Amino acid sequence: MKKIALILVLFLLFPSISNAKNCRIETYSVAPTPKPNKLKSLPTSDLVTISKKNFDNAKTQLTKLYKSNPAQTEFYCGCDISWVGKKGVVDFGKCGYKPRKNLNRASRIEWEHVMPAENFGRHLQCWRDGGRKACKKDVSFNQMEGDMHNLQPAIGEVNGDRSNYRYSQFTNQFNQYGQCQSAVDFKSRKFQPRDEIRGIIARTYLYMSDKYKINLSNQEEKLMTAWDKMFPPKKWECERNQLIAKIQGNDNKFITEQCNKESLN
């Protein structure tokens, strides 16, 4: 009887043991999650790195370009540049520049966005969400920020004073930076560039507006169109355009068109 009872107990327990074993090995098939865009799936830290590399790479390439063309000068004041590694230095005595306020910043070359970052950034949702910092994770902003056609070497102090002020014509007095023929009106937030670079500025604005679909105000468009006609490109602007095209993969068509016309005449 004891043996029969033991067999019955084992018989009753067996299904439960079998089910328990099945529970341990049972698997469920889950549909694979579609992979998001590779760039957008990167961690924020990686996106910031990519953003930094875009702008940094542009500056590195432009530094090499200018070191290979040592006769080319600083943008706003026409001062000669001496390159020490990646650092550009200006000899104030040679060009008659006098620092207005910030000697440290005046002593170095910075890469100026001819069309300010705010002008092209504010067209993007990221800028409205958190300004330049938020746009560091935006692919479109990174491309615009690192576009070499929009970057020029400038004395750091003048670059800082220009800020995001609009270009304009408002004075015949140039005494803020020694002999430098550029001027800033801080109250009205306007910046007047020297004559020699007005055509370059115009073709840069027209290029940025065309390539990235950035609307210019009526006043800006009229000014840039006028400067484009009044100040045609010279040899270096044509050469620079083609050198950047080889590096970046695209030219500034507003420069190319005029340079081609000049070469035909």
Short mmCIF file of C-alpha atoms in Angstrom, two decimals:
data_model
loop_
_atom_site.label_atom_id
_atom_site.label_comp_id
_atom_site.label_asym_id
_atom_site.label_seq_id
_atom_site.Cartn_x
_atom_site.Cartn_y
_atom_site.Cartn_z
CA MET A 1 0.00 0.00 0.00
CA LYS A 2 2.83 2.39 0.81
CA LYS A 3 4.36 1.79 -2.63
CA ILE A 4 1.02 2.41 -4.35
CA ALA A 5 0.54 5.67 -2.40
CA LEU A 6 4.05 6.86 -3.31
CA ILE A 7 3.43 6.18 -7.01
CA LEU A 8 0.17 8.16 -6.90
CA VAL A 9 1.88 11.13 -5.26
CA LEU A 10 4.62 11.17 -7.92
CA PHE A 11 2.04 10.89 -10.68
CA LEU A 12 0.14 13.89 -9.36
CA LEU A 13 3.31 16.03 -8.98
CA PHE A 14 4.79 15.23 -12.42
CA PRO A 15 2.64 17.62 -14.52
CA SER A 16 3.47 20.55 -12.21
CA ILE A 17 7.19 19.82 -12.43
CA SER A 18 6.95 19.49 -16.21
CA ASN A 19 5.10 22.82 -16.48
CA ALA A 20 7.63 24.52 -14.24
CA LYS A 21 10.45 23.33 -16.47
CA ASN A 22 8.58 24.57 -19.52
CA CYS A 23 8.21 28.01 -17.94
CA ARG A 24 11.96 28.34 -17.59
CA ILE A 25 12.68 27.67 -21.26
CA GLU A 26 9.69 29.34 -22.88
CA THR A 27 10.54 32.32 -25.16
CA TYR A 28 8.46 34.98 -26.86
CA SER A 29 9.20 36.41 -30.30
CA VAL A 30 9.17 40.22 -30.38
CA ALA A 31 9.03 42.19 -33.60
CA PRO A 32 12.37 43.99 -34.15
CA THR A 33 12.32 47.71 -33.43
CA PRO A 34 13.10 49.75 -36.53
CA LYS A 35 16.47 51.47 -36.25
CA PRO A 36 16.13 55.24 -36.08
CA ASN A 37 18.26 57.57 -38.15
CA LYS A 38 21.82 56.78 -37.20
CA LEU A 39 22.80 60.36 -36.42
CA LYS A 40 19.68 61.12 -34.40
CA SER A 41 20.10 57.92 -32.36
CA LEU A 42 23.51 58.99 -31.09
CA PRO A 43 23.85 60.16 -27.49
CA THR A 44 23.70 63.89 -26.93
CA SER A 45 27.40 63.99 -26.07
CA ASP A 46 28.26 62.44 -29.44
CA LEU A 47 26.02 64.89 -31.30
CA VAL A 48 27.77 67.80 -29.59
CA THR A 49 31.11 66.31 -30.62
CA ILE A 50 29.94 66.08 -34.23
CA SER A 51 28.78 69.70 -34.08
CA LYS A 52 32.10 70.84 -32.67
CA LYS A 53 34.00 68.93 -35.32
CA ASN A 54 31.99 70.58 -38.10
CA PHE A 55 32.94 74.10 -37.07
CA ASP A 56 36.40 73.13 -35.83
CA ASN A 57 37.14 71.29 -39.05
CA ALA A 58 36.14 74.36 -41.06
CA LYS A 59 38.47 76.55 -38.99
CA THR A 60 41.32 74.04 -39.32
CA GLN A 61 40.91 73.86 -43.09
CA LEU A 62 40.71 77.65 -43.44
CA THR A 63 43.80 78.13 -41.30
CA LYS A 64 45.72 75.83 -43.65
CA LEU A 65 44.31 77.72 -46.64
CA TYR A 66 45.44 81.09 -45.31
CA LYS A 67 48.84 79.82 -44.20
CA SER A 68 49.33 78.64 -47.78
CA ASN A 69 48.40 82.15 -48.98
CA PRO A 70 50.33 84.39 -46.54
CA ALA A 71 49.72 87.58 -48.51
CA GLN A 72 46.03 87.51 -47.55
CA THR A 73 44.95 89.85 -44.79
CA GLU A 74 42.51 90.04 -41.90
CA PHE A 75 38.95 90.82 -42.99
CA TYR A 76 37.65 93.96 -41.26
CA CYS A 77 40.82 96.05 -41.04
CA GLY A 78 43.11 94.63 -43.73
CA CYS A 79 45.91 93.79 -41.29
CA ASP A 80 48.62 91.26 -42.15
CA ILE A 81 48.35 87.93 -40.32
CA SER A 82 51.25 85.92 -38.90
CA TRP A 83 50.39 82.29 -38.24
CA VAL A 84 51.88 80.43 -35.30
CA GLY A 85 50.49 76.93 -35.56
CA LYS A 86 46.72 77.36 -35.55
CA LYS A 87 46.91 80.82 -34.01
CA GLY A 88 46.76 83.97 -36.10
CA VAL A 89 48.49 87.09 -34.79
CA VAL A 90 48.23 90.70 -35.99
CA ASP A 91 51.06 93.24 -35.82
CA PHE A 92 49.24 96.41 -34.79
CA GLY A 93 52.14 98.63 -35.80
CA LYS A 94 52.04 97.55 -39.45
CA CYS A 95 48.35 98.29 -40.03
CA GLY A 96 47.80 101.10 -37.53
CA TYR A 97 45.24 99.17 -35.50
CA LYS A 98 44.58 100.39 -31.96
CA PRO A 99 42.57 98.21 -29.57
CA ARG A 100 39.36 99.94 -28.55
CA LYS A 101 38.93 98.17 -25.22
CA ASN A 102 39.91 94.49 -25.25
CA LEU A 103 43.66 94.05 -25.85
CA ASN A 104 43.65 90.29 -25.28
CA ARG A 105 40.93 89.64 -27.82
CA ALA A 106 42.39 92.18 -30.23
CA SER A 107 45.63 90.23 -30.22
CA ARG A 108 44.16 87.12 -31.82
CA ILE A 109 42.47 86.14 -35.05
CA GLU A 110 38.99 84.62 -34.80
CA TRP A 111 36.81 83.12 -37.51
CA GLU A 112 33.91 85.48 -38.09
CA HIS A 113 30.53 84.37 -39.42
CA VAL A 114 29.78 87.04 -42.03
CA MET A 115 26.11 86.16 -41.72
CA PRO A 116 25.79 85.79 -37.94
CA ALA A 117 24.79 82.45 -36.43
CA GLU A 118 21.61 84.02 -35.06
CA ASN A 119 20.49 85.03 -38.56
CA PHE A 120 20.50 81.48 -39.88
CA GLY A 121 19.85 79.77 -36.55
CA ARG A 122 16.61 81.55 -35.77
CA HIS A 123 15.00 79.92 -38.81
CA LEU A 124 15.35 76.56 -37.04
CA GLN A 125 13.16 75.08 -34.32
CA CYS A 126 16.21 74.28 -32.17
CA TRP A 127 17.08 77.98 -31.94
CA ARG A 128 13.58 78.80 -30.76
CA ASP A 129 13.87 75.99 -28.21
CA GLY A 130 17.17 77.05 -26.70
CA GLY A 131 19.35 79.18 -28.93
CA ARG A 132 22.81 78.22 -30.13
CA LYS A 133 23.33 75.67 -27.38
CA ALA A 134 20.25 73.70 -28.40
CA CYS A 135 21.21 73.94 -32.08
CA LYS A 136 24.51 72.18 -31.41
CA LYS A 137 22.49 68.96 -31.79
CA ASP A 138 20.88 70.02 -35.07
CA VAL A 139 22.42 68.69 -38.28
CA SER A 140 21.22 71.63 -40.41
CA PHE A 141 22.68 74.19 -38.01
CA ASN A 142 25.99 72.34 -37.90
CA GLN A 143 26.25 72.49 -41.68
CA MET A 144 25.56 76.21 -41.76
CA GLU A 145 27.85 77.00 -38.85
CA GLY A 146 30.73 75.18 -40.52
CA ASP A 147 30.18 76.53 -44.04
CA MET A 148 33.58 77.94 -45.01
CA HIS A 149 32.11 80.37 -47.53
CA ASN A 150 30.61 82.25 -44.57
CA LEU A 151 33.79 82.40 -42.47
CA GLN A 152 36.48 85.07 -42.57
CA PRO A 153 39.57 85.73 -40.38
CA ALA A 154 38.95 88.79 -38.21
CA ILE A 155 40.61 90.60 -35.33
CA GLY A 156 38.91 89.13 -32.28
CA GLU A 157 37.94 92.48 -30.76
CA VAL A 158 36.26 93.68 -33.96
CA ASN A 159 34.55 90.32 -34.34
CA GLY A 160 33.18 90.66 -30.81
CA ASP A 161 32.10 94.28 -31.31
CA ARG A 162 30.32 93.44 -34.56
CA SER A 163 28.33 90.76 -32.68
CA ASN A 164 25.21 90.06 -34.75
CA TYR A 165 24.73 93.70 -35.78
CA ARG A 166 23.47 94.30 -39.30
CA TYR A 167 25.79 95.76 -41.92
CA SER A 168 25.07 99.33 -42.86
CA GLN A 169 26.50 102.69 -43.96
CA PHE A 170 26.24 105.47 -41.41
CA THR A 171 29.50 107.40 -40.95
CA ASN A 172 32.61 108.92 -42.52
CA GLN A 173 34.47 108.91 -39.21
CA PHE A 174 36.73 105.96 -38.43
CA ASN A 175 38.49 106.40 -35.11
CA GLN A 176 37.41 103.48 -32.95
CA TYR A 177 40.22 101.13 -34.02
CA GLY A 178 43.05 103.45 -35.04
CA GLN A 179 43.49 103.44 -38.82
CA CYS A 180 41.00 100.60 -39.35
CA GLN A 181 38.28 101.77 -41.76
CA SER A 182 35.41 99.86 -40.12
CA ALA A 183 33.03 101.28 -37.54
CA VAL A 184 30.36 100.11 -35.10
CA ASP A 185 27.30 101.89 -33.75
CA PHE A 186 26.50 100.11 -30.51
CA LYS A 187 23.36 102.10 -29.83
CA SER A 188 21.74 101.37 -33.19
CA ARG A 189 23.33 97.91 -33.46
CA LYS A 190 24.92 98.61 -36.84
CA PHE A 191 28.33 97.79 -38.28
CA GLN A 192 29.93 99.57 -41.23
CA PRO A 193 32.60 97.51 -43.03
CA ARG A 194 35.43 99.00 -45.09
CA ASP A 195 34.80 99.44 -48.81
CA GLU A 196 37.17 96.66 -49.88
CA ILE A 197 35.06 93.87 -48.39
CA ARG A 198 31.52 95.06 -49.08
CA GLY A 199 31.20 93.00 -52.24
CA ILE A 200 32.47 89.89 -50.41
CA ILE A 201 29.89 90.45 -47.66
CA ALA A 202 27.12 90.90 -50.23
CA ARG A 203 27.92 87.70 -52.12
CA THR A 204 28.21 85.81 -48.84
CA TYR A 205 24.74 86.94 -47.74
CA LEU A 206 23.24 86.12 -51.13
CA TYR A 207 24.88 82.69 -51.04
CA MET A 208 23.67 81.86 -47.52
CA SER A 209 20.16 83.07 -48.33
CA ASP A 210 20.03 80.99 -51.51
CA LYS A 211 21.64 77.79 -50.22
CA TYR A 212 19.84 77.57 -46.88
CA LYS A 213 16.58 79.32 -47.77
CA ILE A 214 17.14 82.18 -45.35
CA ASN A 215 14.93 85.19 -45.89
CA LEU A 216 16.62 88.57 -46.01
CA SER A 217 14.77 91.71 -45.02
CA ASN A 218 13.92 94.09 -47.86
CA GLN A 219 16.56 96.49 -46.57
CA GLU A 220 19.22 93.77 -46.43
CA GLU A 221 18.39 92.44 -49.87
CA LYS A 222 18.58 95.91 -51.45
CA LEU A 223 21.89 96.69 -49.73
CA MET A 224 23.49 93.37 -50.64
CA THR A 225 22.31 93.57 -54.24
CA ALA A 226 23.76 97.08 -54.51
CA TRP A 227 27.09 96.12 -52.93
CA ASP A 228 27.31 93.04 -55.15
CA LYS A 229 27.16 95.27 -58.25
CA MET A 230 29.27 98.13 -56.88
CA PHE A 231 32.15 95.97 -55.65
CA PRO A 232 32.89 93.09 -58.06
CA PRO A 233 35.18 90.26 -56.91
CA LYS A 234 38.94 90.61 -57.12
CA LYS A 235 41.48 87.88 -57.75
CA TRP A 236 41.71 86.54 -54.18
CA GLU A 237 37.94 86.25 -53.75
CA CYS A 238 37.77 84.18 -56.95
CA GLU A 239 40.69 81.99 -55.89
CA ARG A 240 39.38 81.53 -52.35
CA ASN A 241 35.99 80.47 -53.69
CA GLN A 242 37.56 77.73 -55.81
CA LEU A 243 39.90 76.55 -53.04
CA ILE A 244 36.96 76.20 -50.64
CA ALA A 245 34.95 74.39 -53.33
CA LYS A 246 37.70 71.75 -53.54
CA ILE A 247 37.62 71.23 -49.79
CA GLN A 248 33.92 71.60 -49.04
CA GLY A 249 32.46 70.30 -52.29
CA ASN A 250 30.52 73.38 -53.41
CA ASP A 251 31.26 76.89 -54.61
CA ASN A 252 29.54 80.20 -54.02
CA LYS A 253 27.75 80.64 -57.34
CA PHE A 254 27.42 84.40 -56.85
CA ILE A 255 31.21 84.65 -56.86
CA THR A 256 31.72 82.09 -59.62
CA GLU A 257 29.33 83.84 -62.01
CA GLN A 258 31.09 87.18 -61.70
CA CYS A 259 34.58 85.68 -61.79
CA ASN A 260 33.70 83.82 -64.99
CA LYS A 261 32.41 87.05 -66.55
CA GLU A 262 35.62 88.85 -65.58
CA SER A 263 37.76 86.10 -67.11
CA LEU A 264 35.82 86.38 -70.38
CA ASN A 265 36.37 90.15 -70.66
#
